[in-house]
PDB file of C-alpha atoms in Angstrom:
ATOM      1  CA  MET A   1      -1.686 -23.781  26.519  1.00  0.00           C
ATOM      2  CA  ASP A   2      -5.423 -22.999  26.755  1.00  0.00           C
ATOM      3  CA  PHE A   3      -7.840 -22.327  23.907  1.00  0.00           C
ATOM      4  CA  GLU A   4      -7.314 -18.547  23.938  1.00  0.00           C
ATOM      5  CA  ASP A   5      -3.538 -18.895  23.729  1.00  0.00           C
ATOM      6  CA  THR A   6      -3.915 -21.391  20.884  1.00  0.00           C
ATOM      7  CA  LEU A   7      -6.212 -18.979  19.064  1.00  0.00           C
ATOM      8  CA  TRP A   8      -3.676 -16.126  19.317  1.00  0.00           C
ATOM      9  CA  THR A   9      -0.911 -18.422  18.103  1.00  0.00           C
ATOM     10  CA  VAL A  10      -2.914 -19.603  15.094  1.00  0.00           C
ATOM     11  CA  LEU A  11      -3.947 -16.052  14.177  1.00  0.00           C
ATOM     12  CA  GLY A  12      -0.385 -14.812  14.528  1.00  0.00           C
ATOM     13  CA  ALA A  13       1.030 -17.622  12.420  1.00  0.00           C
ATOM     14  CA  GLY A  14      -1.646 -16.972   9.790  1.00  0.00           C
ATOM     15  CA  LEU A  15      -0.744 -13.288   9.546  1.00  0.00           C
ATOM     16  CA  VAL A  16       2.951 -14.054   9.254  1.00  0.00           C
ATOM     17  CA  LEU A  17       2.260 -16.671   6.578  1.00  0.00           C
ATOM     18  CA  LEU A  18       0.025 -14.240   4.663  1.00  0.00           C
ATOM     19  CA  MET A  19       2.797 -11.647   4.752  1.00  0.00           C
ATOM     20  CA  PHE A  20       5.338 -14.151   3.391  1.00  0.00           C
ATOM     21  CA  VAL A  21       2.971 -15.267   0.603  1.00  0.00           C
ATOM     22  CA  ASP A  22       2.171 -11.696  -0.397  1.00  0.00           C
ATOM     23  CA  VAL A  23       5.817 -10.637  -0.492  1.00  0.00           C
ATOM     24  CA  PHE A  24       6.787 -13.755  -2.442  1.00  0.00           C
ATOM     25  CA  ARG A  25       4.081 -13.355  -5.058  1.00  0.00           C
ATOM     26  CA  THR A  26       4.708  -9.621  -5.437  1.00  0.00           C
ATOM     27  CA  LEU A  27       8.504  -9.580  -5.518  1.00  0.00           C
ATOM     28  CA  LEU A  28       9.693 -13.053  -6.525  1.00  0.00           C
ATOM     29  CA  TYR A  29       6.922 -14.703  -8.541  1.00  0.00           C
ATOM     30  CA  PRO A  30       7.539 -13.567 -12.134  1.00  0.00           C
ATOM     31  CA  HIS A  31       3.923 -13.085 -13.302  1.00  0.00           C
ATOM     32  CA  GLY A  32       1.996 -12.625 -10.090  1.00  0.00           C
ATOM     33  CA  SER A  33       0.990 -10.284  -7.346  1.00  0.00           C
ATOM     34  CA  GLY A  34       0.055 -10.904  -3.739  1.00  0.00           C
ATOM     35  CA  PRO A  35      -3.623 -10.797  -2.696  1.00  0.00           C
ATOM     36  CA  VAL A  36      -3.069  -8.046  -0.136  1.00  0.00           C
ATOM     37  CA  GLY A  37      -0.887  -5.915  -2.391  1.00  0.00           C
ATOM     38  CA  ARG A  38      -3.240  -6.369  -5.342  1.00  0.00           C
ATOM     39  CA  ALA A  39      -6.272  -5.362  -3.251  1.00  0.00           C
ATOM     40  CA  ILE A  40      -4.524  -2.251  -1.933  1.00  0.00           C
ATOM     41  CA  MET A  41      -3.259  -1.170  -5.352  1.00  0.00           C
ATOM     42  CA  ARG A  42      -6.683  -1.669  -6.908  1.00  0.00           C
ATOM     43  CA  GLY A  43      -8.389   0.148  -4.023  1.00  0.00           C
ATOM     44  CA  PHE A  44      -6.175   3.207  -4.420  1.00  0.00           C
ATOM     45  CA  TRP A  45      -6.683   3.016  -8.198  1.00  0.00           C
ATOM     46  CA  LEU A  46     -10.473   3.065  -7.860  1.00  0.00           C
ATOM     47  CA  MET A  47     -10.307   5.994  -5.444  1.00  0.00           C
ATOM     48  CA  SER A  48      -7.944   7.904  -7.723  1.00  0.00           C
ATOM     49  CA  ARG A  49     -10.426   7.659 -10.597  1.00  0.00           C
ATOM     50  CA  ARG A  50     -12.683   9.950  -8.571  1.00  0.00           C
ATOM     51  CA  LEU A  51      -9.939  12.555  -8.222  1.00  0.00           C
ATOM     52  CA  ARG A  52      -9.207  15.343 -10.646  1.00  0.00           C
ATOM     53  CA  GLY A  53      -5.968  16.895 -11.844  1.00  0.00           C
ATOM     54  CA  ARG A  54      -2.494  16.054 -10.640  1.00  0.00           C
ATOM     55  CA  GLY A  55      -3.648  14.532  -7.364  1.00  0.00           C
ATOM     56  CA  SER A  56      -4.615  11.299  -9.082  1.00  0.00           C
ATOM     57  CA  ALA A  57      -1.008  10.781 -10.211  1.00  0.00           C
ATOM     58  CA  THR A  58       0.097  10.284  -6.595  1.00  0.00           C
ATOM     59  CA  ALA A  59      -2.288   7.380  -5.981  1.00  0.00           C
ATOM     60  CA  ALA A  60       0.059   4.621  -7.182  1.00  0.00           C
ATOM     61  CA  PRO A  61       3.117   5.777  -5.166  1.00  0.00           C
ATOM     62  CA  LEU A  62       0.893   6.109  -2.091  1.00  0.00           C
ATOM     63  CA  ALA A  63      -0.508   2.643  -2.763  1.00  0.00           C
ATOM     64  CA  MET A  64       3.001   1.173  -2.892  1.00  0.00           C
ATOM     65  CA  ALA A  65       3.768   2.832   0.454  1.00  0.00           C
ATOM     66  CA  ALA A  66       0.512   1.386   1.821  1.00  0.00           C
ATOM     67  CA  VAL A  67       1.478  -2.102   0.623  1.00  0.00           C
ATOM     68  CA  ILE A  68       4.853  -1.833   2.350  1.00  0.00           C
ATOM     69  CA  GLY A  69       3.097  -0.617   5.489  1.00  0.00           C
ATOM     70  CA  ALA A  70       0.676  -3.552   5.303  1.00  0.00           C
ATOM     71  CA  TRP A  71       3.564  -6.024   5.074  1.00  0.00           C
ATOM     72  CA  ALA A  72       5.271  -4.458   8.081  1.00  0.00           C
ATOM     73  CA  GLY A  73       1.963  -4.341   9.976  1.00  0.00           C
ATOM     74  CA  MET A  74       1.173  -7.998   9.294  1.00  0.00           C
ATOM     75  CA  ALA A  75       4.661  -9.008  10.402  1.00  0.00           C
ATOM     76  CA  ALA A  76       4.568  -6.890  13.569  1.00  0.00           C
ATOM     77  CA  ILE A  77       1.062  -7.911  14.634  1.00  0.00           C
ATOM     78  CA  GLY A  78       1.524 -11.543  13.624  1.00  0.00           C
ATOM     79  CA  TRP A  79       4.633 -12.006  15.707  1.00  0.00           C
ATOM     80  CA  ALA A  80       3.090 -10.020  18.576  1.00  0.00           C
ATOM     81  CA  LEU A  81       0.249 -12.549  18.672  1.00  0.00           C
ATOM     82  CA  LEU A  82       2.826 -15.353  18.727  1.00  0.00           C
ATOM     83  CA  TYR A  83       4.592 -13.739  21.683  1.00  0.00           C
ATOM     84  CA  LEU A  84       1.414 -12.860  23.597  1.00  0.00           C
ATOM     85  CA  PRO A  85       0.774 -16.296  25.167  1.00  0.00           C
ATOM     86  CA  HIS A  86       4.379 -16.358  26.442  1.00  0.00           C
ATOM     87  CA  LEU A  87       4.320 -13.057  28.303  1.00  0.00           C
ATOM     88  CA  THR A  88       5.892 -12.703  30.724  1.00  0.00           C
ATOM     89  CA  ASP A  89       7.247 -16.142  31.632  1.00  0.00           C
ATOM     90  CA  GLY A  90       8.897 -16.635  28.249  1.00  0.00           C
ATOM     91  CA  PHE A  91      11.117 -13.550  28.540  1.00  0.00           C
ATOM     92  CA  VAL A  92      13.698 -12.332  31.011  1.00  0.00           C
ATOM     93  CA  TYR A  93      13.341  -8.640  31.812  1.00  0.00           C
ATOM     94  CA  GLY A  94      15.933  -6.258  33.137  1.00  0.00           C
ATOM     95  CA  THR A  95      15.708  -5.023  36.700  1.00  0.00           C
ATOM     96  CA  GLY A  96      13.160  -2.274  37.197  1.00  0.00           C
ATOM     97  CA  VAL A  97      11.502  -2.735  33.805  1.00  0.00           C
ATOM     98  CA  PRO A  98       7.694  -2.343  34.151  1.00  0.00           C
ATOM     99  CA  VAL A  99       5.963  -5.328  32.581  1.00  0.00           C
ATOM    100  CA  GLU A 100       2.340  -6.095  31.754  1.00  0.00           C
ATOM    101  CA  ALA A 101       1.328  -9.263  29.960  1.00  0.00           C
ATOM    102  CA  ASP A 102      -0.862  -7.559  27.367  1.00  0.00           C
ATOM    103  CA  PHE A 103      -0.908  -7.015  23.614  1.00  0.00           C
ATOM    104  CA  ALA A 104       0.862  -3.650  23.872  1.00  0.00           C
ATOM    105  CA  GLU A 105       3.858  -5.330  25.461  1.00  0.00           C
ATOM    106  CA  ALA A 106       3.844  -8.106  22.864  1.00  0.00           C
ATOM    107  CA  LEU A 107       3.679  -5.517  20.080  1.00  0.00           C
ATOM    108  CA  TYR A 108       6.629  -3.655  21.613  1.00  0.00           C
ATOM    109  CA  VAL A 109       8.686  -6.844  21.613  1.00  0.00           C
ATOM    110  CA  SER A 110       7.659  -7.555  18.024  1.00  0.00           C
ATOM    111  CA  LEU A 111       8.375  -4.051  16.695  1.00  0.00           C
ATOM    112  CA  VAL A 112      11.801  -3.820  18.303  1.00  0.00           C
ATOM    113  CA  THR A 113      12.706  -7.266  16.950  1.00  0.00           C
ATOM    114  CA  LEU A 114      11.361  -6.538  13.450  1.00  0.00           C
ATOM    115  CA  SER A 115      13.265  -3.264  13.216  1.00  0.00           C
ATOM    116  CA  THR A 116      16.478  -5.108  14.211  1.00  0.00           C
ATOM    117  CA  VAL A 117      17.195  -2.347  16.738  1.00  0.00           C
ATOM    118  CA  GLY A 118      17.846  -4.910  19.460  1.00  0.00           C
ATOM    119  CA  PHE A 119      16.830  -5.048  23.110  1.00  0.00           C
ATOM    120  CA  GLY A 120      18.546  -3.587  26.100  1.00  0.00           C
ATOM    121  CA  ASP A 121      15.948  -4.790  28.557  1.00  0.00           C
ATOM    122  CA  ILE A 122      14.394  -8.066  27.306  1.00  0.00           C
ATOM    123  CA  VAL A 123      15.815 -11.490  26.437  1.00  0.00           C
ATOM    124  CA  ALA A 124      13.869 -14.541  25.271  1.00  0.00           C
ATOM    125  CA  ALA A 125      14.124 -17.269  27.889  1.00  0.00           C
ATOM    126  CA  SER A 126      13.389 -20.528  26.064  1.00  0.00           C
ATOM    127  CA  PRO A 127      15.354 -21.898  23.094  1.00  0.00           C
ATOM    128  CA  LEU A 128      12.213 -21.960  20.915  1.00  0.00           C
ATOM    129  CA  LEU A 129      11.402 -18.301  21.615  1.00  0.00           C
ATOM    130  CA  ARG A 130      14.992 -17.299  20.939  1.00  0.00           C
ATOM    131  CA  LEU A 131      14.733 -19.014  17.560  1.00  0.00           C
ATOM    132  CA  VAL A 132      11.442 -17.247  16.793  1.00  0.00           C
ATOM    133  CA  VAL A 133      12.904 -13.862  17.788  1.00  0.00           C
ATOM    134  CA  ALA A 134      15.957 -14.455  15.602  1.00  0.00           C
ATOM    135  CA  LEU A 135      13.734 -15.469  12.672  1.00  0.00           C
ATOM    136  CA  GLN A 136      11.730 -12.267  13.012  1.00  0.00           C
ATOM    137  CA  ALA A 137      14.898 -10.172  13.079  1.00  0.00           C
ATOM    138  CA  VAL A 138      16.083 -11.827   9.857  1.00  0.00           C
ATOM    139  CA  THR A 139      12.636 -11.264   8.334  1.00  0.00           C
ATOM    140  CA  GLY A 140      12.756  -7.579   9.270  1.00  0.00           C
ATOM    141  CA  PHE A 141      16.099  -7.121   7.546  1.00  0.00           C
ATOM    142  CA  GLY A 142      14.903  -9.071   4.505  1.00  0.00           C
ATOM    143  CA  LEU A 143      11.669  -7.071   4.316  1.00  0.00           C
ATOM    144  CA  LEU A 144      13.591  -3.802   4.305  1.00  0.00           C
ATOM    145  CA  THR A 145      15.880  -5.024   1.532  1.00  0.00           C
ATOM    146  CA  ALA A 146      12.967  -6.425  -0.492  1.00  0.00           C
ATOM    147  CA  THR A 147      10.940  -3.221  -0.385  1.00  0.00           C
ATOM    148  CA  VAL A 148      13.912  -1.124  -1.503  1.00  0.00           C
ATOM    149  CA  SER A 149      14.502  -3.557  -4.382  1.00  0.00           C
ATOM    150  CA  TRP A 150      10.803  -3.428  -5.288  1.00  0.00           C
ATOM    151  CA  ILE A 151      10.890   0.355  -5.581  1.00  0.00           C
ATOM    152  CA  LEU A 152      14.129   0.338  -7.570  1.00  0.00           C
ATOM    153  CA  GLN A 153      12.864  -2.210 -10.099  1.00  0.00           C
ATOM    154  CA  THR A 154       9.480  -0.504 -10.567  1.00  0.00           C
ATOM    155  CA  PHE A 155      10.703   2.833 -11.882  1.00  0.00           C
ATOM    156  CA  PRO A 156      12.869   1.475 -14.741  1.00  0.00           C
ATOM    157  CA  ALA A 157       9.731  -0.318 -16.009  1.00  0.00           C
ATOM    158  CA  LEU A 158       7.805   2.955 -15.842  1.00  0.00           C
ATOM    159  CA  ASN A 159      10.593   4.719 -17.733  1.00  0.00           C
ATOM    160  CA  ARG A 160      10.448   2.114 -20.514  1.00  0.00           C
ATOM    161  CA  ARG A 161       6.718   2.723 -20.874  1.00  0.00           C
ATOM    162  CA  ARG A 162       7.192   6.496 -20.974  1.00  0.00           C
ATOM    163  CA  ALA A 163      10.004   6.151 -23.487  1.00  0.00           C
ATOM    164  CA  LEU A 164       7.711   4.137 -25.780  1.00  0.00           C
ATOM    165  CA  ALA A 165       5.040   6.839 -25.575  1.00  0.00           C
ATOM    166  CA  HIS A 166       7.622   9.515 -26.393  1.00  0.00           C
ATOM    167  CA  GLN A 167       8.911   7.413 -29.306  1.00  0.00           C
ATOM    168  CA  LEU A 168       5.428   7.186 -30.790  1.00  0.00           C
ATOM    169  CA  ASN A 169       4.874  10.922 -30.373  1.00  0.00           C
ATOM    170  CA  LEU A 170       8.207  11.707 -32.019  1.00  0.00           C
ATOM    171  CA  PHE A 171       7.384   9.390 -34.918  1.00  0.00           C
ATOM    172  CA  ARG A 172       4.011  11.095 -35.387  1.00  0.00           C
ATOM    173  CA  GLU A 173       5.578  14.559 -35.369  1.00  0.00           C
ATOM    174  CA  ALA A 174       8.387  13.595 -37.754  1.00  0.00           C
ATOM    175  CA  ALA A 175       6.256  11.607 -40.206  1.00  0.00           C
ATOM    176  CA  GLY A 176       3.465  14.176 -40.348  1.00  0.00           C
ATOM    177  CA  PRO A 177       0.223  13.574 -42.253  1.00  0.00           C
ATOM    178  CA  ALA A 178       1.988  11.473 -44.895  1.00  0.00           C
ATOM    179  CA  GLY A 179       2.658   8.779 -42.308  1.00  0.00           C
ATOM    180  CA  VAL A 180       4.916   5.779 -42.615  1.00  0.00           C
ATOM    181  CA  LEU A 181       4.327   5.250 -46.351  1.00  0.00           C
ATOM    182  CA  ALA A 182       6.204   8.467 -47.160  1.00  0.00           C
ATOM    183  CA  LEU A 183       9.420   7.055 -45.663  1.00  0.00           C
ATOM    184  CA  ASN A 184      12.028   4.827 -47.208  1.00  0.00           C
ATOM    185  CA  PRO A 185      10.585   1.300 -46.775  1.00  0.00           C
ATOM    186  CA  THR A 186      13.785  -0.150 -45.321  1.00  0.00           C
ATOM    187  CA  HIS A 187      14.161   2.689 -42.856  1.00  0.00           C
ATOM    188  CA  ALA A 188      10.461   2.610 -41.966  1.00  0.00           C
ATOM    189  CA  ALA A 189      10.573  -1.147 -41.392  1.00  0.00           C
ATOM    190  CA  GLY A 190      13.444  -0.738 -38.961  1.00  0.00           C
ATOM    191  CA  LEU A 191      11.537   1.908 -37.025  1.00  0.00           C
ATOM    192  CA  LEU A 192       8.396  -0.226 -36.817  1.00  0.00           C
ATOM    193  CA  GLU A 193      10.395  -3.245 -35.658  1.00  0.00           C
ATOM    194  CA  SER A 194      11.954  -1.081 -32.936  1.00  0.00           C
ATOM    195  CA  ILE A 195       8.502   0.025 -31.791  1.00  0.00           C
ATOM    196  CA  ALA A 196       7.297  -3.591 -31.793  1.00  0.00           C
ATOM    197  CA  THR A 197      10.244  -4.619 -29.624  1.00  0.00           C
ATOM    198  CA  ASN A 198       9.536  -1.821 -27.160  1.00  0.00           C
ATOM    199  CA  ILE A 199       5.846  -2.745 -26.997  1.00  0.00           C
ATOM    200  CA  ALA A 200       6.803  -6.344 -26.228  1.00  0.00           C
ATOM    201  CA  SER A 201       9.052  -5.084 -23.410  1.00  0.00           C
ATOM    202  CA  VAL A 202       6.185  -3.062 -21.959  1.00  0.00           C
ATOM    203  CA  SER A 203       3.933  -6.141 -22.077  1.00  0.00           C
ATOM    204  CA  ILE A 204       6.520  -8.115 -20.114  1.00  0.00           C
ATOM    205  CA  ASP A 205       6.859  -5.249 -17.623  1.00  0.00           C
ATOM    206  CA  LEU A 206       3.112  -5.248 -16.996  1.00  0.00           C
ATOM    207  CA  LEU A 207       3.200  -8.978 -16.306  1.00  0.00           C
ATOM    208  CA  ALA A 208       6.262  -8.866 -14.081  1.00  0.00           C
ATOM    209  CA  PHE A 209       5.541  -5.552 -12.344  1.00  0.00           C
ATOM    210  CA  HIS A 210       1.791  -5.566 -11.886  1.00  0.00           C
ATOM    211  CA  GLU A 211       1.863  -2.325  -9.866  1.00  0.00           C
ATOM    212  CA  THR A 212       3.205  -0.249 -12.771  1.00  0.00           C
ATOM    213  CA  TYR A 213      -0.191  -0.408 -14.472  1.00  0.00           C
ATOM    214  CA  TYR A 214      -1.677   1.838 -11.782  1.00  0.00           C
ATOM    215  CA  PHE A 215       0.725   4.738 -12.352  1.00  0.00           C
ATOM    216  CA  ARG A 216      -0.851   7.658 -14.169  1.00  0.00           C
ATOM    217  CA  GLU A 217       1.146  10.138 -16.206  1.00  0.00           C
ATOM    218  CA  ILE A 218       0.758  13.845 -15.556  1.00  0.00           C
ATOM    219  CA  GLU A 219       1.740  14.753 -19.122  1.00  0.00           C
ATOM    220  CA  GLN A 220      -0.086  13.175 -22.036  1.00  0.00           C
ATOM    221  CA  ARG A 221       3.124  13.053 -24.080  1.00  0.00           C
ATOM    222  CA  GLY A 222       4.503  10.361 -21.788  1.00  0.00           C
ATOM    223  CA  SER A 223       1.243   8.440 -21.528  1.00  0.00           C
ATOM    224  CA  LEU A 224       1.078   5.123 -23.350  1.00  0.00           C
ATOM    225  CA  PRO A 225      -2.736   4.880 -23.053  1.00  0.00           C
ATOM    226  CA  ALA A 226      -2.977   8.143 -24.987  1.00  0.00           C
ATOM    227  CA  THR A 227      -0.567   7.109 -27.758  1.00  0.00           C
ATOM    228  CA  VAL A 228      -0.860   3.352 -28.264  1.00  0.00           C
ATOM    229  CA  ALA A 229      -3.667   3.755 -30.807  1.00  0.00           C
ATOM    230  CA  TYR A 230      -1.214   5.565 -33.095  1.00  0.00           C
ATOM    231  CA  ALA A 231       0.938   2.421 -33.193  1.00  0.00           C
ATOM    232  CA  GLN A 232      -2.078   0.576 -34.571  1.00  0.00           C
ATOM    233  CA  ASP A 233      -2.480   3.243 -37.229  1.00  0.00           C
ATOM    234  CA  LEU A 234       1.169   2.805 -38.214  1.00  0.00           C
ATOM    235  CA  ALA A 235       0.800  -0.955 -38.529  1.00  0.00           C
ATOM    236  CA  SER A 236      -2.357  -0.630 -40.626  1.00  0.00           C
ATOM    237  CA  GLU A 237      -0.709   1.906 -42.940  1.00  0.00           C
ATOM    238  CA  ALA A 238       2.405  -0.227 -43.354  1.00  0.00           C
ATOM    239  CA  GLN A 239       0.357  -3.270 -44.326  1.00  0.00           C
ATOM    240  CA  ARG A 240      -0.796  -1.391 -47.432  1.00  0.00           C
ATOM    241  CA  SER A 241       2.792  -0.910 -48.587  1.00  0.00           C
ATOM    242  CA  GLU A 242       4.144  -2.681 -51.651  1.00  0.00           C
ATOM    243  CA  SER A 243       7.370  -3.409 -49.775  1.00  0.00           C
ATOM    244  CA  PRO A 244       7.515  -6.969 -48.355  1.00  0.00           C
ATOM    245  CA  GLU A 245       9.961  -5.774 -45.736  1.00  0.00           C
ATOM    246  CA  LEU A 246       7.602  -3.071 -44.498  1.00  0.00           C
ATOM    247  CA  ARG A 247       4.612  -5.425 -44.524  1.00  0.00           C
ATOM    248  CA  PHE A 248       6.586  -7.901 -42.408  1.00  0.00           C
ATOM    249  CA  ALA A 249       7.419  -5.140 -39.924  1.00  0.00           C
ATOM    250  CA  ALA A 250       3.712  -4.250 -39.844  1.00  0.00           C
ATOM    251  CA  ARG A 251       2.827  -7.844 -38.972  1.00  0.00           C
ATOM    252  CA  MET A 252       5.412  -7.776 -36.177  1.00  0.00           C
ATOM    253  CA  LEU A 253       3.928  -4.560 -34.816  1.00  0.00           C
ATOM    254  CA  HIS A 254       0.388  -5.944 -34.983  1.00  0.00           C
ATOM    255  CA  ALA A 255       1.513  -9.081 -33.137  1.00  0.00           C
ATOM    256  CA  ALA A 256       3.189  -7.017 -30.417  1.00  0.00           C
ATOM    257  CA  LEU A 257       0.057  -4.871 -30.045  1.00  0.00           C
ATOM    258  CA  ASP A 258      -2.158  -7.955 -29.832  1.00  0.00           C
ATOM    259  CA  GLY A 259       0.126  -9.292 -27.105  1.00  0.00           C
ATOM    260  CA  LEU A 260      -0.190  -6.050 -25.149  1.00  0.00           C
ATOM    261  CA  ALA A 261      -3.968  -6.147 -25.555  1.00  0.00           C
ATOM    262  CA  ASP A 262      -4.037  -9.736 -24.244  1.00  0.00           C
ATOM    263  CA  VAL A 263      -2.144  -8.633 -21.127  1.00  0.00           C
ATOM    264  CA  LEU A 264      -4.505  -5.712 -20.548  1.00  0.00           C
ATOM    265  CA  ARG A 265      -7.531  -7.924 -21.134  1.00  0.00           C
ATOM    266  CA  GLY A 266      -6.448 -10.906 -19.068  1.00  0.00           C
ATOM    267  CA  LYS A 267      -4.512  -9.240 -16.278  1.00  0.00           C
ATOM    268  CA  PHE A 268      -6.377  -5.988 -15.745  1.00  0.00           C
ATOM    269  CA  GLY A 269      -9.894  -6.783 -16.915  1.00  0.00           C
ATOM    270  CA  HIS A 270     -10.186  -4.495 -19.919  1.00  0.00           C
ATOM    271  CA  SER A 271     -13.090  -5.496 -22.110  1.00  0.00           C
ATOM    272  CA  GLY A 272     -13.123  -5.728 -25.872  1.00  0.00           C
ATOM    273  CA  THR A 273     -13.100  -8.384 -28.555  1.00  0.00           C
ATOM    274  CA  THR A 274     -10.462  -6.573 -30.618  1.00  0.00           C
ATOM    275  CA  SER A 275      -7.194  -4.935 -29.656  1.00  0.00           C
ATOM    276  CA  SER A 276      -8.629  -1.552 -30.634  1.00  0.00           C
ATOM    277  CA  ASP A 277     -11.494  -2.020 -28.173  1.00  0.00           C
ATOM    278  CA  VAL A 278      -9.077  -2.947 -25.402  1.00  0.00           C
ATOM    279  CA  PHE A 279      -6.897   0.088 -26.073  1.00  0.00           C
ATOM    280  CA  ASP A 280      -9.963   2.347 -26.055  1.00  0.00           C
ATOM    281  CA  SER A 281     -10.861   0.964 -22.630  1.00  0.00           C
ATOM    282  CA  TYR A 282      -7.253   1.371 -21.476  1.00  0.00           C
ATOM    283  CA  GLU A 283      -7.234   4.987 -22.592  1.00  0.00           C
ATOM    284  CA  GLN A 284     -10.572   5.727 -20.982  1.00  0.00           C
ATOM    285  CA  HIS A 285      -9.542   4.268 -17.631  1.00  0.00           C
ATOM    286  CA  HIS A 286      -6.419   6.423 -17.588  1.00  0.00           C
ATOM    287  CA  ARG A 287      -8.373   9.533 -18.496  1.00  0.00           C
ATOM    288  CA  HIS A 288      -6.395  10.669 -21.483  1.00  0.00           C
ATOM    289  CA  LEU A 289      -7.768  11.891 -24.784  1.00  0.00           C
ATOM    290  CA  ARG A 290      -6.126  11.258 -28.120  1.00  0.00           C
ATOM    291  CA  ARG A 291      -4.873  14.211 -30.028  1.00  0.00           C
ATOM    292  CA  GLY A 292      -7.464  15.686 -32.283  1.00  0.00           C
ATOM    293  CA  ASN A 293     -10.369  14.610 -30.006  1.00  0.00           C
TER     294      ASN A 293
END
């Protein structure tokens, strides 16, 4: 194998390895995201901030599709580069099949193998190539399954975030100007503890499903960036209560909010020394205005 063939092999193996690392960190690593997927999601996010209206809400779904396409592209091109030095001696072709030992032919072999469609005209000749082809076919099936699972696990996390925003809006509408102090302390404490639990769940979702951060809500009512500041107001009001039970619930809510702010600060680069500052930055980046502003 000459230098050029070695170069193609190394480049191909590097692309395949990068694809495996990115898929692992995005789908299997509990608090991580792959470098390729993270760069694509952030790139679409930055572009969407220049858009106006409902178009910006499609950026995150398009970014997820782009990430899946990048994984498939890295796998297809990586294996094509692995096959390229072995064309055409490494494969047995059917009678009458036109063959050229170029990248287009290697990419055809790679795409058909990755899609698990199967060949009717080409068979790997050596035992090592047959093993590589079989490994790619298994990878193609696994990649399809992984991407479907990724999509299915992302949207429940988004629904939990929207449900929290709706819960805060409902609380604001029901409590009115009197706020939490006008409620029965025991009942109010239970409601605040429920909100704290839901905020903690959203914090975990943002750590585990990094991509959910980049989804924008079309309606402000379902937007957590537009409503999270109200949760801080509730906690501050409850701390002034004479009820120990309600003050304890307020401390729980403050702790949950501080945890969410730490995630936004450390994972997504929001600036601010206090949780309020972080939430202001969060709201500004998602282009929502609080009610009354």
